[in-house]
mmCIF file of C-alpha atoms in Angstrom:
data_model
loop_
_atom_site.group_PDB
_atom_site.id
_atom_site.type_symbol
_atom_site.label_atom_id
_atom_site.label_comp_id
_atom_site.label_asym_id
_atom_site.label_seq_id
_atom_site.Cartn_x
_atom_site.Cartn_y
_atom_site.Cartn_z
ATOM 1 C CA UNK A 297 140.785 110.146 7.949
ATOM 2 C CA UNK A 298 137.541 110.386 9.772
ATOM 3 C CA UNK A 299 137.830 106.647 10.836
ATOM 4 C CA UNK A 300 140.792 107.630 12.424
ATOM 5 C CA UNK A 301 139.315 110.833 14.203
ATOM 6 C CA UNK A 302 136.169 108.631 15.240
ATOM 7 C CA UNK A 303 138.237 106.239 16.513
ATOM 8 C CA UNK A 304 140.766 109.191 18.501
ATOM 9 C CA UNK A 305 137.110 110.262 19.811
ATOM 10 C CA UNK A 306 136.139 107.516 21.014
ATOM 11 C CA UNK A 307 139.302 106.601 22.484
ATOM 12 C CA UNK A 308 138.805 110.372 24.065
ATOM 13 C CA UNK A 309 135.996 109.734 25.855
ATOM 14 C CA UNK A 310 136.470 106.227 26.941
ATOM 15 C CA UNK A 311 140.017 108.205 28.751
ATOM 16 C CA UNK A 312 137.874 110.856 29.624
ATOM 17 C CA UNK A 313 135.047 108.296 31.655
ATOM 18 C CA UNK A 314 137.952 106.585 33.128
ATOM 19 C CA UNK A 315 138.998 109.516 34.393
ATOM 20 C CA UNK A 316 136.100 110.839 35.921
ATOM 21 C CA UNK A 317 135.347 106.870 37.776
ATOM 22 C CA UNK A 318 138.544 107.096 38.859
ATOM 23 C CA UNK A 319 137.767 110.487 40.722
ATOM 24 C CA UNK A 320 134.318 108.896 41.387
ATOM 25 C CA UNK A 321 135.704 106.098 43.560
ATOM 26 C CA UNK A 322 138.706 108.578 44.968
ATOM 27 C CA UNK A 323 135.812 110.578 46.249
ATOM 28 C CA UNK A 324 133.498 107.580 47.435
ATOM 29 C CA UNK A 325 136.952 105.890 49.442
ATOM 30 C CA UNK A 326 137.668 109.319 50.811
ATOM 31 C CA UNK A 327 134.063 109.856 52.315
ATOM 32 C CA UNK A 328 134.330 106.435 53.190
ATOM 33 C CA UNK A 329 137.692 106.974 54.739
ATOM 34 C CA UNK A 330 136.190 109.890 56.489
ATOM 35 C CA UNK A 331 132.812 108.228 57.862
ATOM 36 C CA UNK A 332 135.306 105.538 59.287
ATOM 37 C CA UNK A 333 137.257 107.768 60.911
ATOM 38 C CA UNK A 334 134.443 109.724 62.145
ATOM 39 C CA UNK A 335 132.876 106.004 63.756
ATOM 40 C CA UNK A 336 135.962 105.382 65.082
ATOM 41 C CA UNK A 337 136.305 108.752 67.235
ATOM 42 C CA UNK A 338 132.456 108.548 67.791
ATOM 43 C CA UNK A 339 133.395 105.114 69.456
ATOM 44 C CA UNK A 340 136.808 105.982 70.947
ATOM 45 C CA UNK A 341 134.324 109.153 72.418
ATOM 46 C CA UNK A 342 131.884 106.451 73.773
ATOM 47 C CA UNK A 343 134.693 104.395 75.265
ATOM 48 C CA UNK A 344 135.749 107.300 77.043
ATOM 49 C CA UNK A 345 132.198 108.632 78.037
ATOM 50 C CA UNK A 346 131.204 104.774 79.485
ATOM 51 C CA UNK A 347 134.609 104.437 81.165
ATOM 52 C CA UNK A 348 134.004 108.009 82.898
ATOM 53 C CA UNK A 349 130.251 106.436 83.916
ATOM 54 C CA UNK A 350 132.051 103.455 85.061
ATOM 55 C CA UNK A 351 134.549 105.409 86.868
ATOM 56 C CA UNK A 352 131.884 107.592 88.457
ATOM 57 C CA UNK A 353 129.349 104.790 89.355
ATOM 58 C CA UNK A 354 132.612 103.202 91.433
ATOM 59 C CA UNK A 355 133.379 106.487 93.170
ATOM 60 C CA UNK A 356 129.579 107.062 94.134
ATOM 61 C CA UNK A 357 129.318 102.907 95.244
ATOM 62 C CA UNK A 358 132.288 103.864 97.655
ATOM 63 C CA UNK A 359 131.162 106.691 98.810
ATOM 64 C CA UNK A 360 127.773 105.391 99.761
ATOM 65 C CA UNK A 361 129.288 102.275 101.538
ATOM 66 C CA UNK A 362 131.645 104.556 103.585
ATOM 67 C CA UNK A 363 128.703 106.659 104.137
ATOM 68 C CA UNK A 364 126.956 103.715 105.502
ATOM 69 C CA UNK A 365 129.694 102.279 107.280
ATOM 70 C CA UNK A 366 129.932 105.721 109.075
ATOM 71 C CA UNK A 367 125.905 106.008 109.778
ATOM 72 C CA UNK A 368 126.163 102.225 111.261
ATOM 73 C CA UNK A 369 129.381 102.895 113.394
ATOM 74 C CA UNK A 370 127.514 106.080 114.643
ATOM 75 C CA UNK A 371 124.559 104.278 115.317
ATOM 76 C CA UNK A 372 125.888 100.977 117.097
ATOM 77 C CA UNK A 373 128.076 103.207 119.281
ATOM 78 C CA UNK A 374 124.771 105.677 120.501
ATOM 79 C CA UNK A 375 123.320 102.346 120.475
ATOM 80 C CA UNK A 376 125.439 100.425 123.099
ATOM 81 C CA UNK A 377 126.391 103.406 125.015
ATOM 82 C CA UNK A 378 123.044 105.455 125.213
ATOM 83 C CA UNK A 379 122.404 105.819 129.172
ATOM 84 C CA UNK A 380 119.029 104.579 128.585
ATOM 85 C CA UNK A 381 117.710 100.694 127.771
ATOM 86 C CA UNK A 382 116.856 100.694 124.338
ATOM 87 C CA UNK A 383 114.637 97.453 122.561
ATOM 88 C CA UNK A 384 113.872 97.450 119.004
ATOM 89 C CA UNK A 385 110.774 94.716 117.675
ATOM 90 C CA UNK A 386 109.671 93.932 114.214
ATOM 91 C CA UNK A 387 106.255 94.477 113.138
ATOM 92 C CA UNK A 388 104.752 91.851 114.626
ATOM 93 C CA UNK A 389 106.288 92.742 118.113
ATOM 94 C CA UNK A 390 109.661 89.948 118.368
ATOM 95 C CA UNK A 391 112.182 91.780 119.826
ATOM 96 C CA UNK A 392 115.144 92.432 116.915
ATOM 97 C CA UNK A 393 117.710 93.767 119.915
ATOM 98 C CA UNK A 394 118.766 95.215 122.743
ATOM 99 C CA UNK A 395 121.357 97.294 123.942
ATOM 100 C CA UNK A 396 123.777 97.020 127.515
ATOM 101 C CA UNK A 397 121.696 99.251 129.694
ATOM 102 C CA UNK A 398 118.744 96.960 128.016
ATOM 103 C CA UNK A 399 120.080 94.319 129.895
ATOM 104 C CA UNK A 400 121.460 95.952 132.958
ATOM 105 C CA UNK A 401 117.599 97.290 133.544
ATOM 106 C CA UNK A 402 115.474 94.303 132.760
ATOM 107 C CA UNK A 403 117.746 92.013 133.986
ATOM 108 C CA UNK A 404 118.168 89.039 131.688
ATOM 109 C CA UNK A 405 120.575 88.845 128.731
ATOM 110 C CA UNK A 406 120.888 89.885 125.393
ATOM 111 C CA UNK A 407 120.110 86.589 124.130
ATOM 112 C CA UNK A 408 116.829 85.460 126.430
ATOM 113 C CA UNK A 409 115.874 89.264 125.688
ATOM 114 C CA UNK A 410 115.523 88.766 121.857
ATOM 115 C CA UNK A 411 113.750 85.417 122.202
ATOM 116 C CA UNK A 412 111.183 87.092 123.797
ATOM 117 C CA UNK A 413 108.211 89.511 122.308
ATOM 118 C CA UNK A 414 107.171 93.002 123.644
ATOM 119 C CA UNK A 415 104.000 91.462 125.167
ATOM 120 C CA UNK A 416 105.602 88.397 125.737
ATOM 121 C CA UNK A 417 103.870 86.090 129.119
ATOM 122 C CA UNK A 418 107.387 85.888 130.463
ATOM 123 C CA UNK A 419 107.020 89.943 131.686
ATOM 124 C CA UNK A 420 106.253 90.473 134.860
ATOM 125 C CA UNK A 421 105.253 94.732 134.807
ATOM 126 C CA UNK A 422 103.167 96.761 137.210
ATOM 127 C CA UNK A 423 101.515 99.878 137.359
ATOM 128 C CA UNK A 424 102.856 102.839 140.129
ATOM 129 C CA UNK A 425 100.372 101.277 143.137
ATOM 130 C CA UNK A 426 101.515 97.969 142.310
ATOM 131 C CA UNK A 427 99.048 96.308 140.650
ATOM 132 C CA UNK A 428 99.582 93.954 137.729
ATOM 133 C CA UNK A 429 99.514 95.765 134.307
ATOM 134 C CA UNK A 430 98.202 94.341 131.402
ATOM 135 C CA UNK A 431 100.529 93.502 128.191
ATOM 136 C CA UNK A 432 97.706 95.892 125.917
ATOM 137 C CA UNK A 433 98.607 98.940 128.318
ATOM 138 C CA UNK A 434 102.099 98.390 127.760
ATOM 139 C CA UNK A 435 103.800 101.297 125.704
ATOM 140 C CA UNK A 436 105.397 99.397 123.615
ATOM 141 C CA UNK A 437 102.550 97.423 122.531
ATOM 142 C CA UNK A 438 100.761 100.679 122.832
ATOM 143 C CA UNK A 439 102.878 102.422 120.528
ATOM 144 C CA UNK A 440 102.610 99.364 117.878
ATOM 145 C CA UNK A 441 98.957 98.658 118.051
ATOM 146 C CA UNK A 442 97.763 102.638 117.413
ATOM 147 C CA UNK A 443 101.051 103.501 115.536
ATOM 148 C CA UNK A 444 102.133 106.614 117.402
ATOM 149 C CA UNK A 445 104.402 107.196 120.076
ATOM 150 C CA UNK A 446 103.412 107.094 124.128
ATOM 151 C CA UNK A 447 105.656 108.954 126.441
ATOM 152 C CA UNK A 448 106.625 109.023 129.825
ATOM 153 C CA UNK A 449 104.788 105.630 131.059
ATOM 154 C CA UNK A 450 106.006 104.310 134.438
ATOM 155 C CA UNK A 451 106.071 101.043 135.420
ATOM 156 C CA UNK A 452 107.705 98.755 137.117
ATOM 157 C CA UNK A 453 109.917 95.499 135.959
ATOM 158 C CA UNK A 454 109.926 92.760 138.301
ATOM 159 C CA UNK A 455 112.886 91.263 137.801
ATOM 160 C CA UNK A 456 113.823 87.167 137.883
ATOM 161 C CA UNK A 457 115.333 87.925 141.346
ATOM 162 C CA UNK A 458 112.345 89.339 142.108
ATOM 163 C CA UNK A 459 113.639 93.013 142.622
ATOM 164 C CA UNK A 460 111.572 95.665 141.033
ATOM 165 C CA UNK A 461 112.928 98.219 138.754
ATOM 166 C CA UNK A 462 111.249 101.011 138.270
ATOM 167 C CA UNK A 463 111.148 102.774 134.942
ATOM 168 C CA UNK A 464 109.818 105.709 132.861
ATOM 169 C CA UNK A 465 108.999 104.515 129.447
ATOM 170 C CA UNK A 466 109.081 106.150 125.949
ATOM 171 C CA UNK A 467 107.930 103.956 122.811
ATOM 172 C CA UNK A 468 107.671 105.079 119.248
ATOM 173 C CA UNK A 469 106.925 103.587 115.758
ATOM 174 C CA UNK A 470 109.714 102.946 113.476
ATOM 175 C CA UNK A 471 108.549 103.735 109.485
ATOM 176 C CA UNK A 472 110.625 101.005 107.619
ATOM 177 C CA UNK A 473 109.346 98.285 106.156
ATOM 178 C CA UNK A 474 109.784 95.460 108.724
ATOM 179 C CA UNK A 475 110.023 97.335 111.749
ATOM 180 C CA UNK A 476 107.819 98.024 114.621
ATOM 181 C CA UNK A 477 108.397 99.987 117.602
ATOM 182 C CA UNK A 478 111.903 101.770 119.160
ATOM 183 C CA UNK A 479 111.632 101.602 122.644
ATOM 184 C CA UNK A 480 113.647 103.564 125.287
ATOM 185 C CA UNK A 481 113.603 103.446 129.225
ATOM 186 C CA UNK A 482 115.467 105.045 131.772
ATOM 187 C CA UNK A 483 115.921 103.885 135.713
ATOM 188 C CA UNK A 484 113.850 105.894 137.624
ATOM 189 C CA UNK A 485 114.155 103.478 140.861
ATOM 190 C CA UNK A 486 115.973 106.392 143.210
ATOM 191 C CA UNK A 487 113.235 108.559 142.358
ATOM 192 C CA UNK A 488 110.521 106.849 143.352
ATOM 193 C CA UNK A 489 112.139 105.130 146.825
ATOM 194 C CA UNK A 490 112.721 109.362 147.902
ATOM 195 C CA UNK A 491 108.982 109.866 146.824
ATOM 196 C CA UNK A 492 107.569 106.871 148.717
ATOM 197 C CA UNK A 493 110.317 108.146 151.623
ATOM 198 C CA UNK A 494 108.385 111.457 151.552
ATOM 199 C CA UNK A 495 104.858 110.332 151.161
ATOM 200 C CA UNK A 496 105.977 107.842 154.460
ATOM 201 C CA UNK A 497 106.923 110.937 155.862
ATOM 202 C CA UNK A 498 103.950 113.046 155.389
ATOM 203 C CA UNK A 499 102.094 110.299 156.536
ATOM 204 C CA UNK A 500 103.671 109.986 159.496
ATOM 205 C CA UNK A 501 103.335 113.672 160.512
ATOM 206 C CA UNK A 502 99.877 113.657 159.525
ATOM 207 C CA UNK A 503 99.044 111.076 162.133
ATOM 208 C CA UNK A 504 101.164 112.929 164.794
ATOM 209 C CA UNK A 505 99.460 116.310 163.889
ATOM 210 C CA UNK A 506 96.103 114.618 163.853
ATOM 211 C CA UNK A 507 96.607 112.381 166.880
ATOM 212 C CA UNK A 508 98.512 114.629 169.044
ATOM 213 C CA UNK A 509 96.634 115.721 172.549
ATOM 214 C CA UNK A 510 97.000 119.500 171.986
ATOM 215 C CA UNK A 511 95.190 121.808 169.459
ATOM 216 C CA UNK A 512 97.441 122.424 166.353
ATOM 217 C CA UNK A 513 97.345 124.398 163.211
ATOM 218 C CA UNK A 514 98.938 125.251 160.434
ATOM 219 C CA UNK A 515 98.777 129.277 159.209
ATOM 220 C CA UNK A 516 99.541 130.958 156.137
ATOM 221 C CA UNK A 517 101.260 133.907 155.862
ATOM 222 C CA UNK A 518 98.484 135.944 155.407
ATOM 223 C CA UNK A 519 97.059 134.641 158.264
ATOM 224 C CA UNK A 520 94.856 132.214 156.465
ATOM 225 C CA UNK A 521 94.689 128.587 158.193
ATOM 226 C CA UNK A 522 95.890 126.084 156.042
ATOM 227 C CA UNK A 523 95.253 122.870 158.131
ATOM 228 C CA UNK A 524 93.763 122.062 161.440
ATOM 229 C CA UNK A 525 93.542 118.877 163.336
ATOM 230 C CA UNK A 526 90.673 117.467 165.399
ATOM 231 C CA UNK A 527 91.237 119.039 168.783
ATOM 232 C CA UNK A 528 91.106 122.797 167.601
ATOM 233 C CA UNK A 529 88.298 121.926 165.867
ATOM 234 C CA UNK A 530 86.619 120.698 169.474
ATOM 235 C CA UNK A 531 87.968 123.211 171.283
ATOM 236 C CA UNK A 532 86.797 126.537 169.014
ATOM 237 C CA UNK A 533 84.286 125.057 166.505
ATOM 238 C CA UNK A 534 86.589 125.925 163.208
ATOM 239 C CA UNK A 535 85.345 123.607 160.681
ATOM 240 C CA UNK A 536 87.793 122.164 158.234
#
């Protein structure tokens, strides 16, 4: 009898341990079942999140190289048809390019234009009186050489034909790597041919108002003289 309830004992607990690994492992494949599943939605998550950042990183590419594409057609079409010459250098002073009115005002092409520097030997500039000016007083090279811009400079651009062009010149430094100066010039030929048609003019009258046999003078309104020639001095003693 008590082998028998030993042994039913025994036999008990051996059931009873089964039992209990048998909910053991249950338990251990459903967390494991569960940490699976929760790696695999972590991941499908992570697909989705990197395809999103894939998705945007395309959308934002695009939009920057339509955004460029817009900035460059903007630019080359101010560019080309700016009414003023416009020559771009590198740092070092080789002209990069030139636009239409460039070409039209200096008279040579595109091409010879960009084989040439901005103090290059082959320019042939003068000051306002006519005298040869120096490549170091040119704007551009100005505007390179102390790194800010020079305004309104007028010179003159003989051309190969050996007509002058006369223009008023605006240079300033470009700040990008590579780049040197952005220089722009408008025609200002018909402006100076009326002023040297005036100052002819006022020359001219001068002489006859100088040379002329009678007395003259010239009064203000209030009386004041303004100008005298020669002859009214010698005839009342006015001093000029």
């Amino acid at each position: 009898g008590i082998e028998v309830r030993l042994a039913l004992a025994v036999s008990k607990k051996e059931a009873e341990d089964k039992v209990k690994a048998a909910e053991t492992e249950r338990i251990k494949q459903e967390t494991e079942a569960k940490a699976k599943a929760t790696d695999a939605e972590r991941l499908r998550q992570e697909s989705e999140d990197a395809q999103t950042k894939v998705a945007d990183a395309e959308r934002l590419r695009k939009e920057a190289e339509e955004a460029v594409r817009i900035a460059l057609t903007k630019y080359e079409t101010l560019f080309e048809s700016f009414p003023l010459g416009i020559t771009v250098s590198d740092a070092v002073g080789n002209i990069l390019e030139t636009n239409a009115m460039a070409e039209k005002l200096l008279g040579i092409s595109k091409n010879r234009h960009a084989q040439r520097q901005i103090d290059g030997p082959e320019w042939r500039i003068i000051h306002t009186d006519g005298t040869p000016m120096p490549a170091e007083e040119y704007a551009s090279v100005r505007a390179l050489k102390e790194g800010h811009k020079v305004e309104n400079a007028e010179m003159g651009i003989v051309k190969p034909d050996g007509e002058t062009t006369w223009i008023n010149v605006t240079a300033a430094p470009i700040p990008l790597e590579e780049f040197g100066v952005a220089i722009t010039y408008g025609d200002i030929s018909q402006r100076k041919k009326a002023e040297k048609k005036i100052e002819a003019s006022e020359e001219r009258y001068r002489t006859i108002f100088e040379n002329t046999a009678t007395a003259n003078i010239i009064v203000a309104e209030d009386t004041t003289i303004v100008l005298a020639n020669s002859n009214f001095e010698a005839m009342t003693g006015y001093s000029r």
